[in-house]
Coordinates of C-alpha atoms and ligand atoms in Angstrom, one line a residue:
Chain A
X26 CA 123.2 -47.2 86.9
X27 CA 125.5 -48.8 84.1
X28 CA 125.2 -52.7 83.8
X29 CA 126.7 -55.2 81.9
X30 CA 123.9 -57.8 80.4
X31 CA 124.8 -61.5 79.0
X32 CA 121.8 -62.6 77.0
X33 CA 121.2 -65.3 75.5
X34 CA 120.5 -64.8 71.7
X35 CA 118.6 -67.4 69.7
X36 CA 116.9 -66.5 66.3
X37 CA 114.8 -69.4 66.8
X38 CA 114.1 -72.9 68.0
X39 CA 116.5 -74.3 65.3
X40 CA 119.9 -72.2 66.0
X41 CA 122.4 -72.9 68.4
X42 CA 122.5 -70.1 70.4
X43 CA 124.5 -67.7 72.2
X44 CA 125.3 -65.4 75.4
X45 CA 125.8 -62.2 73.6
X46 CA 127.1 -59.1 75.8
X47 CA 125.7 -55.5 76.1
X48 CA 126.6 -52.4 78.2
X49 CA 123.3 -50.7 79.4
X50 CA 123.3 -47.1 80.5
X51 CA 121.3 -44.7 82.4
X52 CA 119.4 -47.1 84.0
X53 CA 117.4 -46.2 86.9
X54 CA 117.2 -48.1 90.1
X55 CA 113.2 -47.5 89.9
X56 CA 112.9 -49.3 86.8
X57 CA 111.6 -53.1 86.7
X58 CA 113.7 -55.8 85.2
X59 CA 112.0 -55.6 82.2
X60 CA 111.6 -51.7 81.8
X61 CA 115.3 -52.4 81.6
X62 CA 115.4 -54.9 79.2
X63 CA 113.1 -52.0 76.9
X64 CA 115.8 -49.2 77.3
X65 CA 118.0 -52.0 75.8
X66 CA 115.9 -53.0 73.1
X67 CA 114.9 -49.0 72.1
X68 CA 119.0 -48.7 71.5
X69 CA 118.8 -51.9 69.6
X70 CA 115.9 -51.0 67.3
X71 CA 117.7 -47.9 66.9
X72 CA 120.9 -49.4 65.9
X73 CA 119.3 -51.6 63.4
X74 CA 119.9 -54.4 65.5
X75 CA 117.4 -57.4 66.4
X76 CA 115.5 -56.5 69.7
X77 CA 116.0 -59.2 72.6
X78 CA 113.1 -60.9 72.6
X79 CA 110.6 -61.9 75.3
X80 CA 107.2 -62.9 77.1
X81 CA 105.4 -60.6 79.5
X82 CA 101.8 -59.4 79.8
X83 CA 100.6 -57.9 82.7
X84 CA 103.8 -57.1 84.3
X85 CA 102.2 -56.8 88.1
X86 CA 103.0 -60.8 88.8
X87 CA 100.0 -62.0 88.0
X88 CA 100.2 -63.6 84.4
X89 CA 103.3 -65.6 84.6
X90 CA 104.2 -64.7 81.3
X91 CA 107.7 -63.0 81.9
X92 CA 110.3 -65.3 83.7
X93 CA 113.7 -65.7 83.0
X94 CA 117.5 -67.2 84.8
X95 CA 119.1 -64.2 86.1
X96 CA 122.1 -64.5 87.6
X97 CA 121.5 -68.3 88.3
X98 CA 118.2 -67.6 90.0
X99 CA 114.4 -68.3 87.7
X100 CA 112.9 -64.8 88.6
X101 CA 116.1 -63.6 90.0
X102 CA 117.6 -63.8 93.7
X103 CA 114.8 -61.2 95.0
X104 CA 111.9 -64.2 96.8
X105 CA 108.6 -64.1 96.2
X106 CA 109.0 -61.7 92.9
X107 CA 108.1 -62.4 89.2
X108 CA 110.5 -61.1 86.8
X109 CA 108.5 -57.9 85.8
X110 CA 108.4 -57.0 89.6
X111 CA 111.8 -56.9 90.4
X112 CA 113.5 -54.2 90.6
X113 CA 116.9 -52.4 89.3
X114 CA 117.2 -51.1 93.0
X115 CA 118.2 -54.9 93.8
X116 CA 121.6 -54.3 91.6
X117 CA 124.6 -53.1 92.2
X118 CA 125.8 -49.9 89.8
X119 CA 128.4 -51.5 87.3
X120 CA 127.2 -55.3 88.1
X121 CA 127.4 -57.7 85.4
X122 CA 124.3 -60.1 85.4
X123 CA 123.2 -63.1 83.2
X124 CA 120.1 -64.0 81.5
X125 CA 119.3 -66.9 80.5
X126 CA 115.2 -68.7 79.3
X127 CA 113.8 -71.6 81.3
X128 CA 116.3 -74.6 80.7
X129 CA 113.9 -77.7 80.0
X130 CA 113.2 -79.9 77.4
X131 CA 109.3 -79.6 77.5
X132 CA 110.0 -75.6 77.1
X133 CA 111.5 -75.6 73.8
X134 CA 112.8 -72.1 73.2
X135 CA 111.1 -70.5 70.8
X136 CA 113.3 -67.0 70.4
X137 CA 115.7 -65.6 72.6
X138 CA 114.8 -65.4 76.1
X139 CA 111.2 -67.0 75.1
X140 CA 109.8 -70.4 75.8
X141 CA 106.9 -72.7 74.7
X142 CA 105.5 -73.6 77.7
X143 CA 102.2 -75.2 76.4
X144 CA 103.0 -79.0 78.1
X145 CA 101.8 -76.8 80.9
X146 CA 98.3 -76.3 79.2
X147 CA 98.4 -80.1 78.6
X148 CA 98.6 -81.1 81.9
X149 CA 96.0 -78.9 82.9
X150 CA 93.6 -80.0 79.8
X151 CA 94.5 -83.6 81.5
X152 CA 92.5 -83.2 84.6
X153 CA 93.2 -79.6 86.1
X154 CA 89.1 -79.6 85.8
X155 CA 86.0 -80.1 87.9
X156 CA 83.3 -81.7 85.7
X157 CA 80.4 -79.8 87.1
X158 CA 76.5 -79.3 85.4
X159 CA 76.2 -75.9 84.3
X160 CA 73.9 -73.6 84.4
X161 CA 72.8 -70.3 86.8
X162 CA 76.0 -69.7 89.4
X163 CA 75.1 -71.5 92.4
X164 CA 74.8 -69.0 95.7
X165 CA 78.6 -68.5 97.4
X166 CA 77.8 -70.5 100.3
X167 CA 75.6 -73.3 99.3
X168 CA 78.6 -75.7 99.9
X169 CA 80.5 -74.9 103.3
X170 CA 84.2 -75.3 102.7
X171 CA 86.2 -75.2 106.3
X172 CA 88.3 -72.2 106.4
X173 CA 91.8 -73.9 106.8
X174 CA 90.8 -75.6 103.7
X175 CA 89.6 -72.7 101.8
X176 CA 92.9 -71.2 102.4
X177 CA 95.0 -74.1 101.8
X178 CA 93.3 -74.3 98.5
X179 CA 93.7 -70.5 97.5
X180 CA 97.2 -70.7 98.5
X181 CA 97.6 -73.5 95.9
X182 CA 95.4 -71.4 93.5
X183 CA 97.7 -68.4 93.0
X184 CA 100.0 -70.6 91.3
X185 CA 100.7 -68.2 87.5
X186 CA 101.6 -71.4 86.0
X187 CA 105.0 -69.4 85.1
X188 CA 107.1 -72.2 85.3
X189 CA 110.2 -71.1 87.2
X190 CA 109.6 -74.3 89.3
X191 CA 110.8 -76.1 86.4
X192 CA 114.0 -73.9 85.7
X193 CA 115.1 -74.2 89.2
X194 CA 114.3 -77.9 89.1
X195 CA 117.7 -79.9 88.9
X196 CA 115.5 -82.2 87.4
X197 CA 113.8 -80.5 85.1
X198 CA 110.6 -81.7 87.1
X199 CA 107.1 -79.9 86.7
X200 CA 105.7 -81.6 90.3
X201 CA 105.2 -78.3 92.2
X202 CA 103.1 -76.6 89.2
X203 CA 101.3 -80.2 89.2
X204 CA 100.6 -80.3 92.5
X205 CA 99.2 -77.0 92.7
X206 CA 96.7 -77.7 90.3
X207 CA 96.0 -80.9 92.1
X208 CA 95.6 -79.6 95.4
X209 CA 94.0 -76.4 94.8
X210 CA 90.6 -78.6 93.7
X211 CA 90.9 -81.5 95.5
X212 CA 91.0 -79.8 99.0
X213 CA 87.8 -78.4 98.0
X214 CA 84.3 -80.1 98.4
X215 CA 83.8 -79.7 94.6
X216 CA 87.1 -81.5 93.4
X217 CA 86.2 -84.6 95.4
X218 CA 84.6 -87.0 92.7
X219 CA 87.6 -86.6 90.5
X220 CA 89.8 -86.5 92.9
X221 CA 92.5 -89.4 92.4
X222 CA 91.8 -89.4 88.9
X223 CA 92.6 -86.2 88.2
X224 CA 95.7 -86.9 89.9
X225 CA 96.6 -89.8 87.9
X226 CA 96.0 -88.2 84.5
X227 CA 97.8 -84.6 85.1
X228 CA 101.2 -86.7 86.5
X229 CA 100.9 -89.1 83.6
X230 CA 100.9 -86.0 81.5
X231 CA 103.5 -84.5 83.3
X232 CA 105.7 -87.3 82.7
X233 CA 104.6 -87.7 79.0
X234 CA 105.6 -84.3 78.4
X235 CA 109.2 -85.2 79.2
X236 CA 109.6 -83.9 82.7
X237 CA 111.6 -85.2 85.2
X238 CA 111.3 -86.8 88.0
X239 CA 110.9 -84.9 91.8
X240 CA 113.5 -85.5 94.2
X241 CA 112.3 -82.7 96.7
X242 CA 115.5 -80.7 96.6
X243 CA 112.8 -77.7 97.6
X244 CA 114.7 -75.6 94.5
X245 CA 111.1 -75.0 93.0
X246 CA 109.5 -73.7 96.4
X247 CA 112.9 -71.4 97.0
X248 CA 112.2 -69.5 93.6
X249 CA 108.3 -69.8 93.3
X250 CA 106.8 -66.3 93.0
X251 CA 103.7 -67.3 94.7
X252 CA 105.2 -69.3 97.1
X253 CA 103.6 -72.1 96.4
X254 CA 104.8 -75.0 99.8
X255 CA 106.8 -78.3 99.0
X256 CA 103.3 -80.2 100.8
X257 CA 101.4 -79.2 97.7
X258 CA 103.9 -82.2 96.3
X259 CA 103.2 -84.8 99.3
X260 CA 99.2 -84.3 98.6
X261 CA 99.8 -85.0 94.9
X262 CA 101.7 -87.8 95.8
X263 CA 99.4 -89.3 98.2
X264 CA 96.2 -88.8 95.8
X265 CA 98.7 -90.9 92.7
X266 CA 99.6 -93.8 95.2
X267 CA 95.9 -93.8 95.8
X268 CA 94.5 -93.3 92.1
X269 CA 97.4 -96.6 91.6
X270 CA 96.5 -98.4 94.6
X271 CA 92.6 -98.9 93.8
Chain B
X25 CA 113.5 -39.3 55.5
X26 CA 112.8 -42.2 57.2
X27 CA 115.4 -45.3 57.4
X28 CA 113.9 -48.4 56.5
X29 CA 115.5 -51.1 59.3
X30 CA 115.8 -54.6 58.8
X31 CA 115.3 -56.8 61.5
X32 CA 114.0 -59.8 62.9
X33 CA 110.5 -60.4 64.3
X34 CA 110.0 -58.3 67.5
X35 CA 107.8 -60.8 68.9
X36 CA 108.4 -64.4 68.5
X37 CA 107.5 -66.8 65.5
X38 CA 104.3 -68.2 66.1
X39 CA 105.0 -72.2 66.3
X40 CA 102.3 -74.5 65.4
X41 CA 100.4 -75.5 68.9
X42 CA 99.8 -79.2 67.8
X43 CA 103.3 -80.6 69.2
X44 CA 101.4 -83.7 71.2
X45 CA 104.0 -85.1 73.0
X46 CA 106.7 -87.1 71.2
X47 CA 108.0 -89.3 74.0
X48 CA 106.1 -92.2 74.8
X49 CA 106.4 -93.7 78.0
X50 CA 105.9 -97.3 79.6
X51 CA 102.7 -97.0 81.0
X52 CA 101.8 -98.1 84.3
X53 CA 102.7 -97.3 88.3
X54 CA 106.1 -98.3 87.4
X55 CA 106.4 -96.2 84.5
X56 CA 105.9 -93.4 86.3
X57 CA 108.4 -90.6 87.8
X58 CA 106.3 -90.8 91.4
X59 CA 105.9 -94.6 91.5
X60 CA 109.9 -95.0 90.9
X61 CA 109.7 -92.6 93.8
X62 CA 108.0 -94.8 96.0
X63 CA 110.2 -97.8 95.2
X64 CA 112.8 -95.9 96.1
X65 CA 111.4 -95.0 99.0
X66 CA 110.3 -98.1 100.0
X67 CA 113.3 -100.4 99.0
X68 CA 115.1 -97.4 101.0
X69 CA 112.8 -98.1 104.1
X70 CA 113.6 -101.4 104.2
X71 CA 117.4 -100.6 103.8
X72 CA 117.5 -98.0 106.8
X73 CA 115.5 -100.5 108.5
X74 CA 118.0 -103.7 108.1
X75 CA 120.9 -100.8 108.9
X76 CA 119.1 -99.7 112.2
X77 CA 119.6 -103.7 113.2
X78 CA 122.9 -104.1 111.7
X79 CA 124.8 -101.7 113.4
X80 CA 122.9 -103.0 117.1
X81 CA 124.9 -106.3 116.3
X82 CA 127.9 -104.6 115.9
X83 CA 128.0 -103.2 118.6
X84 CA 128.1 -106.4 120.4
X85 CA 132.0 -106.6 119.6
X86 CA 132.2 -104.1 122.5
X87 CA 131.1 -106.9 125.2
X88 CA 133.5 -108.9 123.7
X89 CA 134.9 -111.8 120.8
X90 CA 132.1 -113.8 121.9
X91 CA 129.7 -111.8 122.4
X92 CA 129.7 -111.0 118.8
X93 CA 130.5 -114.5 117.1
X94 CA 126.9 -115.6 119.4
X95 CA 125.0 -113.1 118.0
X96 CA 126.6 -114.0 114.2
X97 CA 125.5 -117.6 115.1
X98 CA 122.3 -116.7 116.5
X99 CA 121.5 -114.9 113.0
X100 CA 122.1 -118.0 111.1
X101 CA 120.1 -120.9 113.5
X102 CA 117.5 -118.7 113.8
X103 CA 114.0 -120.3 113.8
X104 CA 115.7 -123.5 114.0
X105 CA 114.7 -126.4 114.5
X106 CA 111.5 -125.5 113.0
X107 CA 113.3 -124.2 109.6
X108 CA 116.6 -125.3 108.2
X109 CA 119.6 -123.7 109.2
X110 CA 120.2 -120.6 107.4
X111 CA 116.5 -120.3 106.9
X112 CA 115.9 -116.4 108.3
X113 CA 118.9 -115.1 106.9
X114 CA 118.9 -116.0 103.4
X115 CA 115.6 -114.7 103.3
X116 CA 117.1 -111.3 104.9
X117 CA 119.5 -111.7 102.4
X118 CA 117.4 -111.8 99.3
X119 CA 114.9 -109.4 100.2
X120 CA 118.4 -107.1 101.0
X121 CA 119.4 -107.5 97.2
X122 CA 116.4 -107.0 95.6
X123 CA 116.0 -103.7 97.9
X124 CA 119.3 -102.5 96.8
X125 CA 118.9 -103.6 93.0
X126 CA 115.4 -101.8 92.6
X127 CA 116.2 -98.8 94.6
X128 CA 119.5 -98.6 91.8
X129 CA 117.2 -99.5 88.8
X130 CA 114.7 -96.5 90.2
X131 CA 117.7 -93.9 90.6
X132 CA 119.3 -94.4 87.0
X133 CA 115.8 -94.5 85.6
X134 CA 115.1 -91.3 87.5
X135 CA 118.4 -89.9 86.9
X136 CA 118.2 -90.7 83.1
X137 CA 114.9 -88.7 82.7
X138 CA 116.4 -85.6 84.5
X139 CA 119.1 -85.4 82.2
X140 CA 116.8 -86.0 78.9
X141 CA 114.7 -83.1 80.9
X142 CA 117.1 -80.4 80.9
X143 CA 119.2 -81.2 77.8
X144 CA 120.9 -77.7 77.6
X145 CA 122.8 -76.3 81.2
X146 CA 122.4 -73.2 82.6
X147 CA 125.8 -70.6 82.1
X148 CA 125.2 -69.8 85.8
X149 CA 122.6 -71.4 87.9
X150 CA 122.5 -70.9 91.7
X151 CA 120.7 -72.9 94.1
X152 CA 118.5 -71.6 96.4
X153 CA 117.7 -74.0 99.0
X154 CA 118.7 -76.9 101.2
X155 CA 121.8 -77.5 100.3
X156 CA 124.3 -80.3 100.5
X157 CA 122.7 -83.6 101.1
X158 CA 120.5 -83.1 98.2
X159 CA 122.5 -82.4 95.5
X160 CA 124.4 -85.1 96.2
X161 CA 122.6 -88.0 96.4
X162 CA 123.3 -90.2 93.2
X163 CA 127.0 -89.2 93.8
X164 CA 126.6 -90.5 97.4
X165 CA 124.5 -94.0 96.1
X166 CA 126.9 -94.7 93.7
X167 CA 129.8 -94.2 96.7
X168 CA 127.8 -95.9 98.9
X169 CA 127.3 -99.2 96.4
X170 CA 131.3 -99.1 95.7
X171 CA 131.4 -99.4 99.4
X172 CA 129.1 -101.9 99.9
X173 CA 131.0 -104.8 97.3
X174 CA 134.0 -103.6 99.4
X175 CA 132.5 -104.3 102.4
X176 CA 131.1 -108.1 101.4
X177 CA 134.5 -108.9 100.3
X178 CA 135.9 -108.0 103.4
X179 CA 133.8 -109.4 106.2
X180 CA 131.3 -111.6 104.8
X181 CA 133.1 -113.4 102.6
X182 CA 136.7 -112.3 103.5
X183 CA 138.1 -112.3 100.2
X184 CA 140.4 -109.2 101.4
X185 CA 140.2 -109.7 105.3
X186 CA 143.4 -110.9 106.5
X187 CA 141.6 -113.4 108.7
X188 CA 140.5 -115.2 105.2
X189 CA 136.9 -117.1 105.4
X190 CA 137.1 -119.7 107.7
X191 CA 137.6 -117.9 110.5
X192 CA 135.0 -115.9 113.5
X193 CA 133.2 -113.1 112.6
X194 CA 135.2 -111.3 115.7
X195 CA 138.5 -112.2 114.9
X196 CA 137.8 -110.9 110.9
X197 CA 136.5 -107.5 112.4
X198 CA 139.2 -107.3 114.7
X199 CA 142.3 -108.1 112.2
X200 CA 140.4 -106.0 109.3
X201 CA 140.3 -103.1 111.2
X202 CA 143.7 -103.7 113.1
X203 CA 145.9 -100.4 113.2
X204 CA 148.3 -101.4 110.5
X205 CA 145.6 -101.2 107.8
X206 CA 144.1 -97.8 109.1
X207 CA 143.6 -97.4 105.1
X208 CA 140.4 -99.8 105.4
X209 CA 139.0 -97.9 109.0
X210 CA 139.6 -94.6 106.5
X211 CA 137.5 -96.4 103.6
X212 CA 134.5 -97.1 106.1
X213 CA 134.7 -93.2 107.9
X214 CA 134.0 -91.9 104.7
X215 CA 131.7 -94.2 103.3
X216 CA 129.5 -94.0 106.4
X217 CA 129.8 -90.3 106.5
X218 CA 128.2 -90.9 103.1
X219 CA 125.5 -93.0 104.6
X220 CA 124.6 -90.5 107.0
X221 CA 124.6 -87.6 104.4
X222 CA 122.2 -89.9 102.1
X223 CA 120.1 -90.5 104.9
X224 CA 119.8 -87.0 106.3
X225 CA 118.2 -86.4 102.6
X226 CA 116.2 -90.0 101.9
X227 CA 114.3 -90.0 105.4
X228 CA 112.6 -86.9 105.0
X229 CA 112.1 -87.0 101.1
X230 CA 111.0 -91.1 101.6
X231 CA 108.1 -89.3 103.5
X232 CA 107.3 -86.9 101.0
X233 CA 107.2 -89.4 98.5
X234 CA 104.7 -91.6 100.2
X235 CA 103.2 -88.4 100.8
X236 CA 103.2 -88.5 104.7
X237 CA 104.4 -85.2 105.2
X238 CA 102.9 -81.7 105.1
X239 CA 103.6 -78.5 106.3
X240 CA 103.4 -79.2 110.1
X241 CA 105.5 -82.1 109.7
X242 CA 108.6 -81.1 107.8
X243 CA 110.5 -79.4 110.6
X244 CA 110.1 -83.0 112.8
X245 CA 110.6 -84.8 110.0
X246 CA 114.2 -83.3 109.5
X247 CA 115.1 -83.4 112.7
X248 CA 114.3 -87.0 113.1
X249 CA 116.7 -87.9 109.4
X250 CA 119.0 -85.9 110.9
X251 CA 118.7 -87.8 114.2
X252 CA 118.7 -90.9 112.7
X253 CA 121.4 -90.4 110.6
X254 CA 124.2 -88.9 113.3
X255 CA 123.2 -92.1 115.6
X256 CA 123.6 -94.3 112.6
X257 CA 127.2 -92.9 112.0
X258 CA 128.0 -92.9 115.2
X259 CA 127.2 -96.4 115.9
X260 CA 128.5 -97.9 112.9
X261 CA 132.0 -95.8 113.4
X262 CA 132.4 -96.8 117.3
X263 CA 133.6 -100.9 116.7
X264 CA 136.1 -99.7 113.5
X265 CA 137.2 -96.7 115.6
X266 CA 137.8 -98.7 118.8
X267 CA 139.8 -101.5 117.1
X268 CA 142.2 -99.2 114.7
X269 CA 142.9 -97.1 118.1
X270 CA 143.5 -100.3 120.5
X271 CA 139.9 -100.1 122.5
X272 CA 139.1 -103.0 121.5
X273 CA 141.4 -106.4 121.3
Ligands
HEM2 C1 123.2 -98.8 96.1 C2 123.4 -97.6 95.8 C3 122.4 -96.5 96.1 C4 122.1 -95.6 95.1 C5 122.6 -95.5 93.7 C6 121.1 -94.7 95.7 C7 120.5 -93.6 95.1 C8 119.5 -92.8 95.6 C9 118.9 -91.7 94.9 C10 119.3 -91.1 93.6 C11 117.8 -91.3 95.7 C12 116.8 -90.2 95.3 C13 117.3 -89.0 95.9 C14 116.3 -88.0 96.1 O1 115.1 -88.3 96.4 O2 116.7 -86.8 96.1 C15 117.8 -92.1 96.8 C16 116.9 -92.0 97.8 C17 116.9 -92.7 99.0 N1 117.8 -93.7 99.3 FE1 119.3 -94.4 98.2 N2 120.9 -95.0 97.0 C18 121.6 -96.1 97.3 C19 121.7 -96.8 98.4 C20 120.9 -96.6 99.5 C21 121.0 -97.3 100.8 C22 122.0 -98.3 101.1 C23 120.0 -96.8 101.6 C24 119.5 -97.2 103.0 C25 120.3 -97.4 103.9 C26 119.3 -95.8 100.8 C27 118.2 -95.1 101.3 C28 117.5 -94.2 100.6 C29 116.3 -93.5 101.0 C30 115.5 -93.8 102.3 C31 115.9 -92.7 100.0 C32 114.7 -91.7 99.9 C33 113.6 -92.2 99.0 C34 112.8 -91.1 98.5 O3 113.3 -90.0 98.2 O4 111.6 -91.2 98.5 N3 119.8 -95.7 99.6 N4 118.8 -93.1 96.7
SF4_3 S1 104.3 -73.4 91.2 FE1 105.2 -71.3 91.4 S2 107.0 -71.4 90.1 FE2 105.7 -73.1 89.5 S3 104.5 -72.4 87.8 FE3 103.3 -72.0 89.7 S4 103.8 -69.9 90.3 FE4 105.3 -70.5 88.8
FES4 S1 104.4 -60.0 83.1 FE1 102.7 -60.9 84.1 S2 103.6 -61.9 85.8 FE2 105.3 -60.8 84.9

């Protein structure tokens, strides 16, 4: 396959920045989004040139470190699918596609397509805890959690924290990352005591970090690698109004 | 021999993790994104609420001029003689303008954080779900407020309505909307198309916001905005529609 790539180029979080275009060549339709994003930087290193730069780890979908706008779409138009597990297959042969980092003010970029998304590790430091006495691991089931719940809550759990919600957000809003967090321990027995003021202290810190406001446009869901449901949102609400209303 | 090549850093600069947050915000329920939300979605409540009753009395003007000019007196002697005249309605009336002035104060406040959120725009961006009603909501409030001083000039206090002030509700509605100014039944098609669209949106996400609504709930919830909002429409169009076409006299 031969593409055309628009990139945006930044040397860091001072410049401006830039869409810069490249012709890629020889790609195969087997390779990941990001294998093809290497055959482009292994020209570029060869040329002398600066190599695109960006985040990725595992690149299975499981660490949420890759992510980035392509074609209009945080992870790409492909549902369900982080960044490093999409596919060339899913492009047309001379297609001409866009990539751009996660547009937000909390994510200041940081080089090219990468962003600093540690206002996520703040709202998590916040209250995305339970407070629990340590010591030897208690047995599995020596608290019964109903099924339905246990489900709901692991659903909620395999939020990466990768922050596409937040690049599809019109708003710039972090509420369905938020409310995963929220919901994943306080459907279960042992997020209970902290329950509404965990709640209160992660959105405060969502909003402190400079994230807007949700206005359920269901963007974040749409492009959410995991999935994560809109209701996660409505139980976060509920359990602020609460944490407010005491 | 191997070529030395200059470059930039492969991976990115390290940048020091201390970066608190800078913005500080006004504390408090009110302070925050999700308690705007919910007076939003309360003041909006209380608006859908007074439109449900509104546009009941006017359909009265279809069983006649005085039919409708009882019910417009009715509204004013209210709880009389155990209140003053006027009594019910002001208080209607006030609890109306607050509604619409903190719902207004709650969307620029919103819509000014979601611009400060996402200073830089995407080249392309594509949305992915939804659609229309959404993403048009502070375009449709702000149409919808035009509409609304419009309105109060024209039938309440008949600054525009060829009837002038002192005259019955019936006979303001019926000249206002007479064919010849078919320009003013146009005005209210398309602001209550508007209505409907910001409706068809606020019901549902008014529920989210008060966090009502899960996963078993959403498809009913949709249906019922979208319920609402076509019989809303529907029943504030009918006395306009009538009159410009000659239905009513
Ligand atoms: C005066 C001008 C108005 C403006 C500027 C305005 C603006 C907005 C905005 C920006 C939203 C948030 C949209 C979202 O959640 O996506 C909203 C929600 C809403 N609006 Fe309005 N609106 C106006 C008038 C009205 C009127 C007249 C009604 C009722 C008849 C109404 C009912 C609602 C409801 C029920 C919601 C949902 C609240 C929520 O999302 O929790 N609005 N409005
Ligand atoms: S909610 Fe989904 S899109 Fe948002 S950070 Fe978690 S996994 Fe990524
Ligand atoms: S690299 Fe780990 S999720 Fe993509």
């Amino acid at each position: 396959m031969n593409l055309t790539l628009k990139v945006w180029r930044q040397s860091g979080p001072s410049d401006k920045g830039r869409m810069v275009t490249y012709h890629v060549e020889d790609v195969s339709p087997d390779m990941s989004f990001l294998e093809m994003l290497d055959v482009l930087n292994e020209r570029l290193i060869l040329e002398g040139d600066d190599p695109v730069a960006f985040d990725h780890d595992c690149r299975e979908g499981i660490c949420g470190m890759c992510g980035m706008v392509i074609n209009g779409v945080a992870h790409g138009e492909q549902r369900a699918t982080t960044t490093c597990q999409l596919h060339m297959r899913h492009f047309e042969d001379g297609a001409t596609i866009t990539i751009e980092p996660w547009r937000a003010a909390p994510f200041p970029v940081v080089k090219d397509l990468v962003v600093d998304r540690s206002a996520f590790d703040r709202i998590i430091q916040a209250g995305g805890f339970v407070s629990v006495p340590a010591g030897s691991a208690p047995d599995a089931h020596s608290i019964p959690v109903r099924k339905e719940d246990a489900d709901a809550a692991f659903d909620a759990a395999t939020c990466i924290g990768c922050g596409a919600c937040v690049a599809a957000c019109p708003n710039g809003s972090a509420s369905l990352f938020t409310a995963a967090k929220i919901t994943h321990l306080s459907l279960l027995p042992q997020g209970q005591p902290e329950r509404l003021s965990r709640a209160k202290a992660m959105v405060d810190q969502m909003d402190a970090e400079g994230f807007g406001g949700c206005t359920n446009t269901g963007e974040c869901t749409a492009v959410c690698p995991k999935g994560i449901p809109l209701d996660a949102i409505a139980q976060m609400n509920s359990d602020y109004l609460k944490a407010n209303s005491k | 021999m191997t070529a030395t090549i200059e470059r930039g850093s492969a991976t990115a600069p390290v940048n020091s993790p201390k970066k608190a947050p800078a913005r500080k915000r006004p504390g408090g329920f009110l302070g925050s994104s999700n308690g705007k939300k919910v007076v939003m979605a309360v003041t909006g409540a209380v608006m859908v609420l007074f439109l449900v009753a509104h546009m009941l009395g006017n359909l009265k003007i279809f069983f006649g001029r005085d039919s409708f000019n009882e019910y417009a007196h009715a509204l004013r002697t209210l709880l009389e003689p155990i209140a003053p005249y006027r009594t019910l309605l002001t208080i209607l009336e006030i609890v109306l303008v607050v509604s619409v002035v903190m719902h207004m104060w709650a969307a620029i406040s919103l819509s000014r954080r979601a611009s400060h959120a996402r200073p830089v725009k995407y080249v392309a961006k594509k949305s992915q779900a939804n659609g229309y009603a959404t993403h048009i909501m502070r375009f449709g409030g702000v149409t919808i407020l035009l509409f609304l001083i419009w309105h109060l000039l024209d039938l309440t206090f008949g600054v525009v309505n060829p009837e002038g002030v002192n005259s019955a509700p019936a006979d303001r509605m019926i000249s206002g909307f007479d064919a010849s100014r078919w320009w003013v039944t146009l005005i209210y098609v398309v602001a209550v198309v508007m209505v409907g669209l910001h409706l068809r949106h606020g019901v549902w996400s008014a529920f989210q916001t008060l966090g009502w609504a899960n996963r078993n709930r959403y498809r009913a919830l949709r249906v019922t905005a979208a319920a609402l909002s076509l019989v809303l429409v529907v029943g504030f169009l009918a006395p306009p529609l009538a009159i410009t076409f000659g239905v009513i006299k």
